[in-house]
GROMACS .gro file of C-alpha atoms in nm:
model
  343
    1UNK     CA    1 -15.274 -18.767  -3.639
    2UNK     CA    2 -15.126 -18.480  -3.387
    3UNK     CA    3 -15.155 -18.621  -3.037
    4UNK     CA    4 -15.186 -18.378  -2.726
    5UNK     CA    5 -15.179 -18.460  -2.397
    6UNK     CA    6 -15.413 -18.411  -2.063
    7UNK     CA    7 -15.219 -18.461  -1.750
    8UNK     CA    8 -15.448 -18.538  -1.476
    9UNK     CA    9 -15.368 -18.456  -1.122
   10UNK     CA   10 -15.276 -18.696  -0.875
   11UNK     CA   11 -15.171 -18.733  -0.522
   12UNK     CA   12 -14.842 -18.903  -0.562
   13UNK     CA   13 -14.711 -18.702  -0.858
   14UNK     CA   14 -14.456 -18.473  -0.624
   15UNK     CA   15 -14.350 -18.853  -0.482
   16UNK     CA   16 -13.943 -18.834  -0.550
   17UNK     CA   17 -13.783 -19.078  -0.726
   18UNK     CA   18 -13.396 -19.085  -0.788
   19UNK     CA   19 -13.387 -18.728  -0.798
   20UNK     CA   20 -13.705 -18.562  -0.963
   21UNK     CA   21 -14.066 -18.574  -0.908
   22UNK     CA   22 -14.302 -18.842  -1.054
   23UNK     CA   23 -14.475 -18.557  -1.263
   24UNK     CA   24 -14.118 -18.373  -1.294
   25UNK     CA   25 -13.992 -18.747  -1.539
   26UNK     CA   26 -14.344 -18.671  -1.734
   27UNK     CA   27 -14.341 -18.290  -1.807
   28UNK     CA   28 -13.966 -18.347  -1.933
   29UNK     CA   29 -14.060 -18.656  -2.172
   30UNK     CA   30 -14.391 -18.427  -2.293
   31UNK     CA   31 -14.239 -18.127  -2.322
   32UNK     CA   32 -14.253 -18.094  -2.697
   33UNK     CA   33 -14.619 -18.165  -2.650
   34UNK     CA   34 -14.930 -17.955  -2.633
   35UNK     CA   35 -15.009 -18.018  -2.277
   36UNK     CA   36 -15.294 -17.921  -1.981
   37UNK     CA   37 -15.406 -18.026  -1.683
   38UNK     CA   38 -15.690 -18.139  -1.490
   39UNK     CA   39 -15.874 -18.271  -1.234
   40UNK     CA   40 -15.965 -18.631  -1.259
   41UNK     CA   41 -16.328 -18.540  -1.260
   42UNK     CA   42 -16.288 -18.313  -1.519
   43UNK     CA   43 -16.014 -18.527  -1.737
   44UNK     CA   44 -16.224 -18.706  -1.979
   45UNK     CA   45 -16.427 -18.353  -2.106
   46UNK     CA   46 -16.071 -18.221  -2.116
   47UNK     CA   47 -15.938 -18.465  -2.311
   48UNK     CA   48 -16.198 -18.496  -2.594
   49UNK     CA   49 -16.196 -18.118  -2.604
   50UNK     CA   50 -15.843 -18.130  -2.647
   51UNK     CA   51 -15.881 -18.355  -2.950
   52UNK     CA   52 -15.968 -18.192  -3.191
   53UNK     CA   53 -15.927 -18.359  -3.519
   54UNK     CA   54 -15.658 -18.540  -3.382
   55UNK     CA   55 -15.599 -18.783  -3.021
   56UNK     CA   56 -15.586 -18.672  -2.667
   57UNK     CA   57 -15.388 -18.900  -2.399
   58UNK     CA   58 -15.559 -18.922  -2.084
   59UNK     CA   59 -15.185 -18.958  -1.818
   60UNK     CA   60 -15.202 -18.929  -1.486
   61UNK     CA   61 -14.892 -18.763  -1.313
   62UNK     CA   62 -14.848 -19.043  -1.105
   63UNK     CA   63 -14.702 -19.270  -1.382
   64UNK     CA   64 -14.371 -19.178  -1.466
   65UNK     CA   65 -14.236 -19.390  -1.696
   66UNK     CA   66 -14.486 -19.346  -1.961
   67UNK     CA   67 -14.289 -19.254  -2.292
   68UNK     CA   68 -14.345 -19.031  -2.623
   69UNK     CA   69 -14.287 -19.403  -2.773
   70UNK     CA   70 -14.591 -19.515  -2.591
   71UNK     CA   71 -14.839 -19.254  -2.692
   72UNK     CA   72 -14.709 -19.304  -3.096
   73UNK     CA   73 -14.786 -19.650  -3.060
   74UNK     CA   74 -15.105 -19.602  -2.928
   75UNK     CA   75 -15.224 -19.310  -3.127
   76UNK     CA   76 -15.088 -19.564  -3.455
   77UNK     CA   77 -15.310 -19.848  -3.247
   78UNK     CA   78 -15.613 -19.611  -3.298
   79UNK     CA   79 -15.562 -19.538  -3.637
   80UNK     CA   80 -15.569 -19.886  -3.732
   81UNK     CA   81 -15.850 -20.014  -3.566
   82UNK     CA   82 -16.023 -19.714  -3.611
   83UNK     CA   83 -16.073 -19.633  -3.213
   84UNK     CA   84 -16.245 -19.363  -3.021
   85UNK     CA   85 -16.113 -19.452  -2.723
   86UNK     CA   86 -15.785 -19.707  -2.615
   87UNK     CA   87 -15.691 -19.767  -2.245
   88UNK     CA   88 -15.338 -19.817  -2.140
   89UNK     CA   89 -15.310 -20.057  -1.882
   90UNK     CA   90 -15.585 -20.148  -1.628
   91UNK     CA   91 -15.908 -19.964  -1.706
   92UNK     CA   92 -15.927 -19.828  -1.365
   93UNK     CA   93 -15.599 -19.735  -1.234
   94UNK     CA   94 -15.438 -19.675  -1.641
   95UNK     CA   95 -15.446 -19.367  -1.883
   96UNK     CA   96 -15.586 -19.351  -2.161
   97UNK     CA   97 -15.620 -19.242  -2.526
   98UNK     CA   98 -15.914 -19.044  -2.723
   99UNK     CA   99 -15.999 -18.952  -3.050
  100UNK     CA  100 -16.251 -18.719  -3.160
  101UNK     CA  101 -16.576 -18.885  -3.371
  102UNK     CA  102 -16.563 -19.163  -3.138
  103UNK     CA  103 -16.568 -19.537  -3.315
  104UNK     CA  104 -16.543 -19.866  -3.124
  105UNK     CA  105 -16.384 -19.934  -2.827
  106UNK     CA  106 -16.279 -20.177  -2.584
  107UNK     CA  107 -15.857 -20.231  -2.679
  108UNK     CA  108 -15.636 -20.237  -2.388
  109UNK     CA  109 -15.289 -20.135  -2.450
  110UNK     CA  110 -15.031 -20.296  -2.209
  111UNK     CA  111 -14.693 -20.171  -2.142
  112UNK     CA  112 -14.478 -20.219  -1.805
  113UNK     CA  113 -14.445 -19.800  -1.813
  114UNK     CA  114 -14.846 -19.773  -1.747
  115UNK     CA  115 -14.771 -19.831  -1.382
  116UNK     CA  116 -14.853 -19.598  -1.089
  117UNK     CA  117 -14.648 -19.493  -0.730
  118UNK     CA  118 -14.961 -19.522  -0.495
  119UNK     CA  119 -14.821 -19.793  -0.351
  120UNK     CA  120 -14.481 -19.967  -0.180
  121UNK     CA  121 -14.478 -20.282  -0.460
  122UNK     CA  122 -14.567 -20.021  -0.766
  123UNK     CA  123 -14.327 -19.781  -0.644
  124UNK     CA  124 -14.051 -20.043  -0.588
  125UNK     CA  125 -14.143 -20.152  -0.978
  126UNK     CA  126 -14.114 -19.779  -1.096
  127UNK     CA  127 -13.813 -19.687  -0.905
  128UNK     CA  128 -13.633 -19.980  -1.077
  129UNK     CA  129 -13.722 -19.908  -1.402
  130UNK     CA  130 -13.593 -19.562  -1.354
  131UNK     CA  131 -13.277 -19.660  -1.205
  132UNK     CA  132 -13.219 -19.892  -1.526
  133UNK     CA  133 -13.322 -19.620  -1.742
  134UNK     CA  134 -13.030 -19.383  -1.602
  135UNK     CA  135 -12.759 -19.615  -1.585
  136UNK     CA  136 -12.821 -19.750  -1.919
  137UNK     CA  137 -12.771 -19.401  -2.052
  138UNK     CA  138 -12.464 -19.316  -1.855
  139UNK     CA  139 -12.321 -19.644  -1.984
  140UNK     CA  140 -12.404 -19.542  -2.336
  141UNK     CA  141 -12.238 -19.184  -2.288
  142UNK     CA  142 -11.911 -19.375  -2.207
  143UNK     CA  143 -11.910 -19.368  -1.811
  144UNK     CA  144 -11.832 -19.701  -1.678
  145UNK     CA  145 -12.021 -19.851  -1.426
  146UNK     CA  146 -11.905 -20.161  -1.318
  147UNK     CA  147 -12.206 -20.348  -1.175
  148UNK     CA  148 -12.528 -20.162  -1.215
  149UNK     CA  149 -12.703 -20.397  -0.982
  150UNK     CA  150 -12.596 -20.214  -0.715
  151UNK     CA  151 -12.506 -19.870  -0.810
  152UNK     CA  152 -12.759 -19.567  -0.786
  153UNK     CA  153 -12.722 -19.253  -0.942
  154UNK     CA  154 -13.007 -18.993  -0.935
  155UNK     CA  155 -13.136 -18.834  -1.248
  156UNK     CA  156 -13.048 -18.491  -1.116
  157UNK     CA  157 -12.664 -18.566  -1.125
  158UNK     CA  158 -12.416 -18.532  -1.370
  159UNK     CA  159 -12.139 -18.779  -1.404
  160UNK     CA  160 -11.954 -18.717  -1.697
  161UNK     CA  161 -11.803 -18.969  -2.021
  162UNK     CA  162 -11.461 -19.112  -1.851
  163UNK     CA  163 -11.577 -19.098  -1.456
  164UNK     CA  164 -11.564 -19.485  -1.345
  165UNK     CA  165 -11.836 -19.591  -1.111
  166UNK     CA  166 -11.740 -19.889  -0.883
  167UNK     CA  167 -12.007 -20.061  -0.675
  168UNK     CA  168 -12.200 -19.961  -0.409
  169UNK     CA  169 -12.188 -19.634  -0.509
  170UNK     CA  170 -12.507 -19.358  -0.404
  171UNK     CA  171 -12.470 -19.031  -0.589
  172UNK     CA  172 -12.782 -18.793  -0.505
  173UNK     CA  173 -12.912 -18.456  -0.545
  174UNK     CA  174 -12.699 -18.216  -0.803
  175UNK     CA  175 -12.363 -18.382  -0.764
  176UNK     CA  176 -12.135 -18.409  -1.091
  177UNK     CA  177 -11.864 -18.650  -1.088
  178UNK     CA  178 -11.615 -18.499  -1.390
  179UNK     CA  179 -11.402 -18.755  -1.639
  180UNK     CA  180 -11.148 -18.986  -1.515
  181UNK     CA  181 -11.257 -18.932  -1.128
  182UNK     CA  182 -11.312 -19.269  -0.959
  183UNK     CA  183 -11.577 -19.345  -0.660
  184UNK     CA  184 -11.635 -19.659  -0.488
  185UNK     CA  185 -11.839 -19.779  -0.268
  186UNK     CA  186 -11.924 -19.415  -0.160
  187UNK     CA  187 -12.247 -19.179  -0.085
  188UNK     CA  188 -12.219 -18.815  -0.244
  189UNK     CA  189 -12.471 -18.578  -0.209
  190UNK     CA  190 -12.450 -18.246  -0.358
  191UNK     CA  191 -12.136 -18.284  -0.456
  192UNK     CA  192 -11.834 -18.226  -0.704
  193UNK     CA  193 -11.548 -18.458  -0.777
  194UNK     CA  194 -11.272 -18.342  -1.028
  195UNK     CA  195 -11.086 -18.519  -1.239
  196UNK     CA  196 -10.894 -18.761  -1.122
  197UNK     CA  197 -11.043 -18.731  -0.777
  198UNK     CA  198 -11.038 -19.073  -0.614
  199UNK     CA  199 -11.342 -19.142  -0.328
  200UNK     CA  200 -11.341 -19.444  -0.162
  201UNK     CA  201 -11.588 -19.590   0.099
  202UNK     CA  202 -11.650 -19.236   0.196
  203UNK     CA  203 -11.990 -19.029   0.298
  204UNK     CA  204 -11.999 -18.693   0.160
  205UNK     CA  205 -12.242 -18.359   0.125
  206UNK     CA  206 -12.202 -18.079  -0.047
  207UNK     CA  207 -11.842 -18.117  -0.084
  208UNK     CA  208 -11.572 -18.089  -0.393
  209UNK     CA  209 -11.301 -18.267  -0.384
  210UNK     CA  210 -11.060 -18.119  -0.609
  211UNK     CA  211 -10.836 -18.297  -0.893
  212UNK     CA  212 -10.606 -18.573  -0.749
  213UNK     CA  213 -10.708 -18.539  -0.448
  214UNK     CA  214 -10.800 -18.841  -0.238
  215UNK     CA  215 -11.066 -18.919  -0.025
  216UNK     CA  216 -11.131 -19.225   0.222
  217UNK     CA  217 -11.206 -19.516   0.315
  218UNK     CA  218 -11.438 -19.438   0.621
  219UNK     CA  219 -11.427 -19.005   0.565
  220UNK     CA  220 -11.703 -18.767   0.651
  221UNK     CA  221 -11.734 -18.467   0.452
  222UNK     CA  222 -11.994 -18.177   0.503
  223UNK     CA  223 -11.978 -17.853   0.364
  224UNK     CA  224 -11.613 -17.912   0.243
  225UNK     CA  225 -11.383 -17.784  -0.014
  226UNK     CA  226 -11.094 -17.985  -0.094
  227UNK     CA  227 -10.810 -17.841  -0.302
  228UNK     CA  228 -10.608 -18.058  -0.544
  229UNK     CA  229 -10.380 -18.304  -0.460
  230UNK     CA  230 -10.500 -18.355  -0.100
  231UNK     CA  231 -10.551 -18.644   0.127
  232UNK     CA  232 -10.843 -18.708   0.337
  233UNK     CA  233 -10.724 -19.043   0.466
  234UNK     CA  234 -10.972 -19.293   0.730
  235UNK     CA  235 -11.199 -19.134   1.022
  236UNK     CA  236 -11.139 -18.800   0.963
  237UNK     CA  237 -11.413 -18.589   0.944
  238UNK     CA  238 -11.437 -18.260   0.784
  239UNK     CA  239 -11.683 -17.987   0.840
  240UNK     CA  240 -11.776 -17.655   0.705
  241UNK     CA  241 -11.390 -17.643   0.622
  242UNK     CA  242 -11.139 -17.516   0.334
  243UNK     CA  243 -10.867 -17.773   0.270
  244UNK     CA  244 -10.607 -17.621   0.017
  245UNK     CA  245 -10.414 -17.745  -0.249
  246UNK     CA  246 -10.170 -18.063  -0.072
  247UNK     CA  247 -10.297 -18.022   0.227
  248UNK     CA  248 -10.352 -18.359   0.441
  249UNK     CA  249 -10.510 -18.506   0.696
  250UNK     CA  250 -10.403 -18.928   0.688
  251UNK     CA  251 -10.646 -19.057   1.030
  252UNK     CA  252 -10.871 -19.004   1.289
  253UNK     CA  253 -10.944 -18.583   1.330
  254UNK     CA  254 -11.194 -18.375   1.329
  255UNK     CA  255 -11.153 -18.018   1.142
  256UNK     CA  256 -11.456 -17.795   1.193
  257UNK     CA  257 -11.493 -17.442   1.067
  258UNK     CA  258 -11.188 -17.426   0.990
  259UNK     CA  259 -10.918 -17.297   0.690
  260UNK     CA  260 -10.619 -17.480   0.696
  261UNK     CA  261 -10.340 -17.378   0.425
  262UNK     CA  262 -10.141 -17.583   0.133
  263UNK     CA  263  -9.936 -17.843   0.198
  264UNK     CA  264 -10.022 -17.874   0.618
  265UNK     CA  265 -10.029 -18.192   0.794
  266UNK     CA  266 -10.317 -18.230   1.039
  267UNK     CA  267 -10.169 -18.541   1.308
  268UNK     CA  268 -10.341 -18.848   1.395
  269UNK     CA  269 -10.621 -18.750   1.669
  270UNK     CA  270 -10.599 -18.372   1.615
  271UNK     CA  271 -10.993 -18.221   1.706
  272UNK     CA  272 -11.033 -17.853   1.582
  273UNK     CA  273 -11.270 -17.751   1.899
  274UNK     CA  274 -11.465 -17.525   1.740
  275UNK     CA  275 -11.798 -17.534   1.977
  276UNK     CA  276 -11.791 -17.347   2.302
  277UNK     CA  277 -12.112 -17.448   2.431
  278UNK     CA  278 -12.273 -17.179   2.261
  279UNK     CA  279 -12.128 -17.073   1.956
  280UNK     CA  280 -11.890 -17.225   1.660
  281UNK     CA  281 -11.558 -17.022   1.619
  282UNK     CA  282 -11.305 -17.075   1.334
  283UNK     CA  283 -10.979 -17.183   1.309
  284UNK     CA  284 -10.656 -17.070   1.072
  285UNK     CA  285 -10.403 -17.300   1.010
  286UNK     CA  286 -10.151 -17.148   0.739
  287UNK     CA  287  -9.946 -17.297   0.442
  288UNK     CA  288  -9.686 -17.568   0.504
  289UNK     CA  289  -9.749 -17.643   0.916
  290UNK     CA  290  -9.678 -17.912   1.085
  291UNK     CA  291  -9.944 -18.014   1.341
  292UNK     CA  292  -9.868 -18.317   1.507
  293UNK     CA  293 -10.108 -18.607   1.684
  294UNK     CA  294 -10.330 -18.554   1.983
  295UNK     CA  295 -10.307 -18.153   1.909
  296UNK     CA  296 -10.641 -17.959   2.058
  297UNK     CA  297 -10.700 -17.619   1.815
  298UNK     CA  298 -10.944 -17.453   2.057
  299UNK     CA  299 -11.145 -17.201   1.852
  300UNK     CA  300 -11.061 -16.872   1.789
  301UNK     CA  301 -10.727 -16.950   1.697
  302UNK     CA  302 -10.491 -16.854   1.458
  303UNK     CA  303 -10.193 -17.082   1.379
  304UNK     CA  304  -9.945 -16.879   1.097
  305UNK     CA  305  -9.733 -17.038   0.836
  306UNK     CA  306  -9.460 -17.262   0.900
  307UNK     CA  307  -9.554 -17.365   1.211
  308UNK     CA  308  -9.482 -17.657   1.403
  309UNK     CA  309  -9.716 -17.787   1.728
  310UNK     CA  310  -9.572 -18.068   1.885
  311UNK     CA  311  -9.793 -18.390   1.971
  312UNK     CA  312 -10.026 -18.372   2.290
  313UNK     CA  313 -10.029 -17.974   2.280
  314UNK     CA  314 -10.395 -17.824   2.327
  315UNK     CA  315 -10.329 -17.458   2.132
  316UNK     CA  316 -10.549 -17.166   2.323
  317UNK     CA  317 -10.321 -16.878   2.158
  318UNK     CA  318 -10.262 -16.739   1.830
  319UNK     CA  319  -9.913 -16.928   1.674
  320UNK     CA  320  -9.657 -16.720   1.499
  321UNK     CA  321  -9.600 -16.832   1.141
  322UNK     CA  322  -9.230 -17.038   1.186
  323UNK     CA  323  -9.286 -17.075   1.596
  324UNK     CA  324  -9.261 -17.435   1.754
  325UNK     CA  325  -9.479 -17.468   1.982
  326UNK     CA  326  -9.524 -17.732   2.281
  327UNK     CA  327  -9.758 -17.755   2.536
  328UNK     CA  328  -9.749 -18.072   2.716
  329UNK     CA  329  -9.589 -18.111   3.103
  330UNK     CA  330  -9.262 -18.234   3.073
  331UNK     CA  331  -9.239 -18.607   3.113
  332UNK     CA  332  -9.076 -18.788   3.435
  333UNK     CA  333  -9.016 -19.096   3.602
  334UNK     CA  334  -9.105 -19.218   3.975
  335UNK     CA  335  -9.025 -19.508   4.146
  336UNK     CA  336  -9.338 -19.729   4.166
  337UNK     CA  337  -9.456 -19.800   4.551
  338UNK     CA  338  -9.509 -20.200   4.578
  339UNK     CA  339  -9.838 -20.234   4.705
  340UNK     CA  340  -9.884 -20.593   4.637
  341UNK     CA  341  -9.803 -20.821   4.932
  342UNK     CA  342  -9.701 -21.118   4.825
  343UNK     CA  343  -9.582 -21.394   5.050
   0.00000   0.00000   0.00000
């Protein structure tokens, strides 16, 4: 008995869930289907229309976890008891099934997919059930995910056999996490980690981080490409930036629009100032510098390769590649005036 399906319209189907659309998880399971749509008011005539010779299922688009499984076993449900017309789930709020040349009715078939997002407790249910349903095949494609309780990966992403998924991990939108890369405890959005790319406690957007490179705890990445073997070490955020191969960064700086070359240390405390009040300006840093803590890059600036800024400099000028540069007053001591009258 071929079965075709009526999707009906509904006001929650473009409700996101992990990643797609409530309709989005439907047209992708039905897609092998003969499929229309319709108004609710006009579902029913569409449906036994649709029939034919064979069964029509009545689904709204707000039900996402209905399955290709669930419609054989209720078209096989018909058959056997001879049905015209089988309801899945509650009669009211369900879909439903119909065969042409009608025949009696009044089965219910129940099934924890019939369930619709029109509401916080249904939604909660549905969102679950999807979460369990990507995880469990992740886990079957060989990508380990330690504790699935609290791990959330959105259908949209890719992680790959051989990535390892600690907990407390959120990975959203089209990021792909490639073999033998390891994240913990970490939010990626949008983002790519290599192989062997290791993210730890770490909030990142549209962002790769390249192959060995490391990432965390407490980072902030937006907009950033990280080369291979680099380190992105605590506090340091990272912003519409190009980090090449080695480069690193070990605490507490901000690079914004900004290039900065292989193998360059960026100091503890270092701010790229890349916001004049009015517009953002970019900074260069070149291959193998040395820029040391408390160092002020003010934007547009140009610092060439080789160089070496001392701590406590603020940089307004263009650095020639090998120059050492220091621009801090020179330190001296006073005596200290007594002030405190003590008897």
């Amino acid at each position: 008995m071929e079965t075709k399906i009526c999707f009906v319209e509904a006001e929650d189907a473009g409700r996101v869930i992990l990643g797609r659309s409530a309709e989005e998880y439907l047209l992708r399971e039905f897609a092998a289907f003969e499929c229309v749509r319709a108004g609710a008011e006009d579902a029913e005539r569409t449906a036994a229309e649709l029939a034919g010779e064979g069964v029509a299922a009545v689904i709204p688009l707000d039900m996402p976890l209905v399955t290709a499984e669930d419609i054989a076993r209720g078209a096989e449900c018909m058959k056997k008891h001879k049905l015209g017309e089988l309801i899945l789930g509650d009669e009211d709020r369900g879909a439903k099934m119909v065969r042409a040349g009608g025949g009696r009715k009044g089965y219910f078939l129940t099934s924890p997919h019939f369930v619709k997002v029109d509401g916080a407790k249904n939604l909660s249910v549905v969102y679950n059930q999807i979460k369990e349903r990507i995880l469990g095949k992740l886990l079957d494609a060989g990508v380990y995910i330690a504790d699935t309780a609290n791990t959330v990966i959105d259908d949209t992403a890719v992680i790959e056999p051989g990535a390892e998924i600690l907990p407390f991990c959120r990975i959203a939108g089209g990021s792909v996490v490639k073999s033998g890369a390891l994240i913990e405890g970490s939010h990626l959005s949008d983002c790519t980690a290599e192989s062997g790319a290791h993210i730890v406690m770490s909030h990142l957007a549209d962002t790769r981080v390249g192959a060995r490179s490391e990432v965390g705890p407490f980072a902030r990445l937006r907009g950033a490409e990280i080369g291979e073997g680099c380190r992105v070490g605590d506090f340091v955020e990272i912003k519409n930036s190009l980090f090449r191969d080695g480069a690193k960064s070990a605490h507490l700086a901000y690079i914004g629009d900004a290039e900065v070359g292989a193998s360059t240390n960026i100091g503890c405390g270092t701010v790229f100032c890349n916001y004049d009040g009015k517009r953002k300006h970019r900074t260069e840093v070149g291959e193998r510098c040395f820029i040391g803590a408390n160092v002020n890059l003010v934007a547009p600036v140009r610092v060439g390769d080789g160089a070496f800024v001392a701590a406590g400099t603020t940089v307004t000028e263009d650095v020639d590649a090998g120059a050492f540069v220091i621009g801090r007053q020179r330190q001296t001591a006073k005596p200290r005036k007594d002030t405190d009258k003590t008897s």
